[in-house]
PDB file of C-alpha atoms in Angstrom:
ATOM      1  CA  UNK A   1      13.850  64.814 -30.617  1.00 94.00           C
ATOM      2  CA  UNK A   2      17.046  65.416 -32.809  1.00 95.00           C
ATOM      3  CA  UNK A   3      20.550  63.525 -31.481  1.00 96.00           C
ATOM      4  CA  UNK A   4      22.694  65.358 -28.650  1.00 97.00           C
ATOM      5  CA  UNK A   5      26.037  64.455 -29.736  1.00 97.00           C
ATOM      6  CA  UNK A   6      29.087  64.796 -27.271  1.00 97.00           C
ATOM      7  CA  UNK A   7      31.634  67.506 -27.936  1.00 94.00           C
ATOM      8  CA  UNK A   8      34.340  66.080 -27.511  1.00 95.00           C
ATOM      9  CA  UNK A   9      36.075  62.578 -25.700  1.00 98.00           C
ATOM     10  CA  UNK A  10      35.110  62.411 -22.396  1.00 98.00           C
ATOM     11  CA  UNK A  11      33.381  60.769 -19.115  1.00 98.00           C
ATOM     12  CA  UNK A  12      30.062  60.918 -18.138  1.00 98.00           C
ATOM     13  CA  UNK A  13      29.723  62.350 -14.467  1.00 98.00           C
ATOM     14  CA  UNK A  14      26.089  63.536 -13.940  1.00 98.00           C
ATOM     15  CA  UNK A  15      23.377  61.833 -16.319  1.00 98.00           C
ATOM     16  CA  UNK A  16      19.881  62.379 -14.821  1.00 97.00           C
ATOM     17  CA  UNK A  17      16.594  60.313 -16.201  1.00 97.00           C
ATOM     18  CA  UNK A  18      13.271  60.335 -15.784  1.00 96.00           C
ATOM     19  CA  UNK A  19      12.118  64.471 -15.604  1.00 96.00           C
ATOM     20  CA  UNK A  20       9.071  64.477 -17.914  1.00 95.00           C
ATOM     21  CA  UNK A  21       8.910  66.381 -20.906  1.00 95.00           C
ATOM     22  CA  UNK A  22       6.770  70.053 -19.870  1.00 93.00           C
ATOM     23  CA  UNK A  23       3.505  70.255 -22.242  1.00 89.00           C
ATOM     24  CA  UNK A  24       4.852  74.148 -24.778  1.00 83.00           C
ATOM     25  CA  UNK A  25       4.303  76.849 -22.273  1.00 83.00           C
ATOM     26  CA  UNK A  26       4.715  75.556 -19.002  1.00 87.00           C
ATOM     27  CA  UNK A  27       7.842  74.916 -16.968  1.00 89.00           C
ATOM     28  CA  UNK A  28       9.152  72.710 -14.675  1.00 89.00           C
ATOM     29  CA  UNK A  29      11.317  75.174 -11.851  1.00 86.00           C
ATOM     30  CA  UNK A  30      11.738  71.960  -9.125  1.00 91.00           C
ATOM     31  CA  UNK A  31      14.433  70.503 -11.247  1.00 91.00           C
ATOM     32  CA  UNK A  32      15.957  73.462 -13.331  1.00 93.00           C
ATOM     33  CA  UNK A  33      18.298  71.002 -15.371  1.00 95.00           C
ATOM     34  CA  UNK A  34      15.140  68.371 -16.313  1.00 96.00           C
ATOM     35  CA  UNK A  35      17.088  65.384 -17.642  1.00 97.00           C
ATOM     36  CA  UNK A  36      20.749  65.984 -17.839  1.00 98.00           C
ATOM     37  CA  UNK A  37      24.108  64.527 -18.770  1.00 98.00           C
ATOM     38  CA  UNK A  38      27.470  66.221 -17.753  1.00 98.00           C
ATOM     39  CA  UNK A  39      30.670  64.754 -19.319  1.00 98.00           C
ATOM     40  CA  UNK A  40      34.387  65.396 -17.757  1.00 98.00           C
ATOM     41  CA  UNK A  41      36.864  66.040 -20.629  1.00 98.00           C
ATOM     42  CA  UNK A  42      39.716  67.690 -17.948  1.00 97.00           C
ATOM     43  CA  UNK A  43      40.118  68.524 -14.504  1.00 97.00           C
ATOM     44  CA  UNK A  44      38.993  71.735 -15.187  1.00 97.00           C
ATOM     45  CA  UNK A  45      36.848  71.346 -18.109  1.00 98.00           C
ATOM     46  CA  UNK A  46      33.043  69.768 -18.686  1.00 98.00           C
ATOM     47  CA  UNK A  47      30.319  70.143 -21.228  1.00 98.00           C
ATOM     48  CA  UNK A  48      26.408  69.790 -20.035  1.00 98.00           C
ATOM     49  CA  UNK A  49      23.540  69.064 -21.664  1.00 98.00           C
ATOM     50  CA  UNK A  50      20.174  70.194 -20.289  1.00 97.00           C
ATOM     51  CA  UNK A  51      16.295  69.698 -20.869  1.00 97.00           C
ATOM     52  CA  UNK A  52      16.991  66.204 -22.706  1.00 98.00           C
ATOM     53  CA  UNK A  53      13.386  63.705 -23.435  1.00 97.00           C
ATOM     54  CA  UNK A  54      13.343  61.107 -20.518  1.00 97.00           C
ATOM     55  CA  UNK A  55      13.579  57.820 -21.317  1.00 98.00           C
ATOM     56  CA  UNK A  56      16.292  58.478 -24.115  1.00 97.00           C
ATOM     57  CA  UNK A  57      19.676  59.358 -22.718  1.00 98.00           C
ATOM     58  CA  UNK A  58      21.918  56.940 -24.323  1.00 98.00           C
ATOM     59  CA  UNK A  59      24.778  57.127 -21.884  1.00 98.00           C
ATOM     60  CA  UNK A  60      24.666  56.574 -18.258  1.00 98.00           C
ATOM     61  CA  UNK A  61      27.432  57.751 -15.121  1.00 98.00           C
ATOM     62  CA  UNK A  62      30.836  56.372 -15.538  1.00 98.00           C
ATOM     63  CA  UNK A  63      30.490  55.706 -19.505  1.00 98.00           C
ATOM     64  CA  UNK A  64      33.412  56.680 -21.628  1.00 98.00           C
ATOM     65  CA  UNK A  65      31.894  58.990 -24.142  1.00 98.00           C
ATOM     66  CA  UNK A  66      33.760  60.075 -28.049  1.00 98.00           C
ATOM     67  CA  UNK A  67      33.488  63.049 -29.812  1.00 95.00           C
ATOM     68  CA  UNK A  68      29.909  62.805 -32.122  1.00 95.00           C
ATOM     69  CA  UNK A  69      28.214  59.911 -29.699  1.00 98.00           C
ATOM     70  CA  UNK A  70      24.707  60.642 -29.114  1.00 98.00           C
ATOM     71  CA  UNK A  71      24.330  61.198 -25.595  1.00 98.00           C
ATOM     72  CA  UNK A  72      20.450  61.951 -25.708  1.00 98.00           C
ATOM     73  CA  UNK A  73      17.620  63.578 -27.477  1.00 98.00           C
ATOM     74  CA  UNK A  74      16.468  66.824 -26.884  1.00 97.00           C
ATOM     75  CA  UNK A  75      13.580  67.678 -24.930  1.00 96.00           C
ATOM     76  CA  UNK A  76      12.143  69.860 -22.973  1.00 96.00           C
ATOM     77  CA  UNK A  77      12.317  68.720 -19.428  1.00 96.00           C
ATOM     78  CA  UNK A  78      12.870  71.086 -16.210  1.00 94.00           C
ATOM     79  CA  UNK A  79      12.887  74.863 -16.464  1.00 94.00           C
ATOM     80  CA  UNK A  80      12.242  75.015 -20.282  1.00 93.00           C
ATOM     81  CA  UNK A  81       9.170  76.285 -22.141  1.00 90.00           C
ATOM     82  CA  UNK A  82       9.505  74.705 -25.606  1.00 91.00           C
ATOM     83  CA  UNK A  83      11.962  71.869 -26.350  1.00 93.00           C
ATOM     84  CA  UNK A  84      15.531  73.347 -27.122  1.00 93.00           C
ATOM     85  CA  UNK A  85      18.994  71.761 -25.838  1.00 95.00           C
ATOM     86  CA  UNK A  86      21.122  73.749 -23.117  1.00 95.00           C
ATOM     87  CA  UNK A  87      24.448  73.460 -24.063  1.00 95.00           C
ATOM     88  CA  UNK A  88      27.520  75.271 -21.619  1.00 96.00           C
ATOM     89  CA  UNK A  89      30.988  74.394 -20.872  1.00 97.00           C
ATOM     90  CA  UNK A  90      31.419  74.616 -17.378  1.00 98.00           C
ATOM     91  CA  UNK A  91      34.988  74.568 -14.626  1.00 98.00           C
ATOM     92  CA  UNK A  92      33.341  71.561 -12.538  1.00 97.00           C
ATOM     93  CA  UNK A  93      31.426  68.702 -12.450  1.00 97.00           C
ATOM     94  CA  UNK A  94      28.280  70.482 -10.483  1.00 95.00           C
ATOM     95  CA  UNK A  95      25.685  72.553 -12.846  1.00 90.00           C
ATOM     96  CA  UNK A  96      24.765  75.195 -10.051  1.00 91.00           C
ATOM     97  CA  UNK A  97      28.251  75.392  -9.056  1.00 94.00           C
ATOM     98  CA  UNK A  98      30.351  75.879 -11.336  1.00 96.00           C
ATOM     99  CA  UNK A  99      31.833  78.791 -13.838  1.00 97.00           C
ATOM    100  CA  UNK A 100      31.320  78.666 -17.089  1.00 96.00           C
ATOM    101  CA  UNK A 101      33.952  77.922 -19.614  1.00 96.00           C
ATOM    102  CA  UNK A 102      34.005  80.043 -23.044  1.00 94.00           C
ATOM    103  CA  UNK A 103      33.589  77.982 -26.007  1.00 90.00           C
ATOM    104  CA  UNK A 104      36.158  77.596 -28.460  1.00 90.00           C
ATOM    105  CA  UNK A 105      34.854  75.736 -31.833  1.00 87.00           C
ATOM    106  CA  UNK A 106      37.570  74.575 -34.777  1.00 87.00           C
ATOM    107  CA  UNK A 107      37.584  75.419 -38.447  1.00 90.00           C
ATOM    108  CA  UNK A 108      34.576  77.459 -38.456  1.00 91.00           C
ATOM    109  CA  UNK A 109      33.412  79.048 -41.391  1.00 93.00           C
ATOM    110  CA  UNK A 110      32.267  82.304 -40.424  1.00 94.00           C
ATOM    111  CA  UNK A 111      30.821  85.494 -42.836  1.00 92.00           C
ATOM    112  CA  UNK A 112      30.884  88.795 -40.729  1.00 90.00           C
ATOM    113  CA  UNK A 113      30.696  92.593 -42.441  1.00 90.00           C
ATOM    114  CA  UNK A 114      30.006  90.571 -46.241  1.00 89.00           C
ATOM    115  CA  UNK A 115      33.378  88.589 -46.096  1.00 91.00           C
ATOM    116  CA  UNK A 116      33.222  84.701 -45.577  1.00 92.00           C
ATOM    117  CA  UNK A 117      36.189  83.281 -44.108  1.00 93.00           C
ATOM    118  CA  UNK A 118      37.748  80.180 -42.200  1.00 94.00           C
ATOM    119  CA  UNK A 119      38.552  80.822 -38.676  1.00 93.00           C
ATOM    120  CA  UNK A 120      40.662  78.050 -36.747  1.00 94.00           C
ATOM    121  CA  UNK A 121      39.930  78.706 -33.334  1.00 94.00           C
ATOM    122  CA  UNK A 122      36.405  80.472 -33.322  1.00 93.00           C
ATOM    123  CA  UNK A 123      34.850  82.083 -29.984  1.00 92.00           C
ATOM    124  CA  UNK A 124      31.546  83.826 -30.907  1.00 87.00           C
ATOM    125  CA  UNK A 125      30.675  87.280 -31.782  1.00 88.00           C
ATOM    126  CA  UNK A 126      27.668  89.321 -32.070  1.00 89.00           C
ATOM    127  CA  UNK A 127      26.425  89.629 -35.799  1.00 89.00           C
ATOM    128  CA  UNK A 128      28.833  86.714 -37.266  1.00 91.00           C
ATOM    129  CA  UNK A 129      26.739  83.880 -39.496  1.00 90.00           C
ATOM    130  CA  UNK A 130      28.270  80.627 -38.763  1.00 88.00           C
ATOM    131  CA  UNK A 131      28.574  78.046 -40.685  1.00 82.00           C
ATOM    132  CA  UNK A 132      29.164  74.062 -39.820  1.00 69.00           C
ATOM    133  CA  UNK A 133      32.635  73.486 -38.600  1.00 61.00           C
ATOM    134  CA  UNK A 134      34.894  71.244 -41.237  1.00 60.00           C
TER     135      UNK A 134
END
């Protein structure tokens, strides 16, 4: 149930409604995705959001989206076994066909082998504790 916020300015080109939430345990593998919203932020560059509650996406195809709007709750519709979000950055607008896209997160404070530091353009890494961006 807690917000889905968009990463970043965009439009919304896939938003999918109405997958039921699966009861802890059990899985829904006809729709993989369960509720789902994909937003456009480049040609080349789009951020989906998988296993959302139905009934709460707050967006819907074609909406302009800003960085921090809530886009949904999450859930745990389609191919998940206990509520969590699916976050990836993907090459196109199509969830089973496209690439993904490694993440690159701003101002992240980051503590790896003891020492906490500030890291501008952060990618993860194995064993780094990571801190809310600022």
């Amino acid at each position: 149930g807690q917000e889905v916020l968009a990463v970043a300015d965009g439009s919304v080109v896939t938003a999918i409604d109405g997958v039921p939430d699966n009861e802890p345990g059990s899985m829904n593998s006809y729709v993989a995705t369960g509720n789902l919203v994909i937003v456009k932020h480049a040609d080349t560059l789009y951020s989906a959001y998988a296993h959302l509650q139905p009934g709460k996406l707050r967006v819907k195809e074609g909406a302009k989206v800003k960085r921090g709007q809530v886009l949904g709750l999450a859930g745990n519709s389609g191919n998940s076994s206990e509520p969590h979000l699916h976050f990836q950055l993907q090459d196109g607008p199509r969830f089973e066909k496209s690439w993904g896209v490694e993440a690159v997160f701003a101002n992240v404070p980051v503590k790896r082998d003891g020492n906490t530091t500030t890291i501008a353009e952060y990618t993860f890494l194995k064993g780094d504790i990571v801190g809310a961006a600022r």
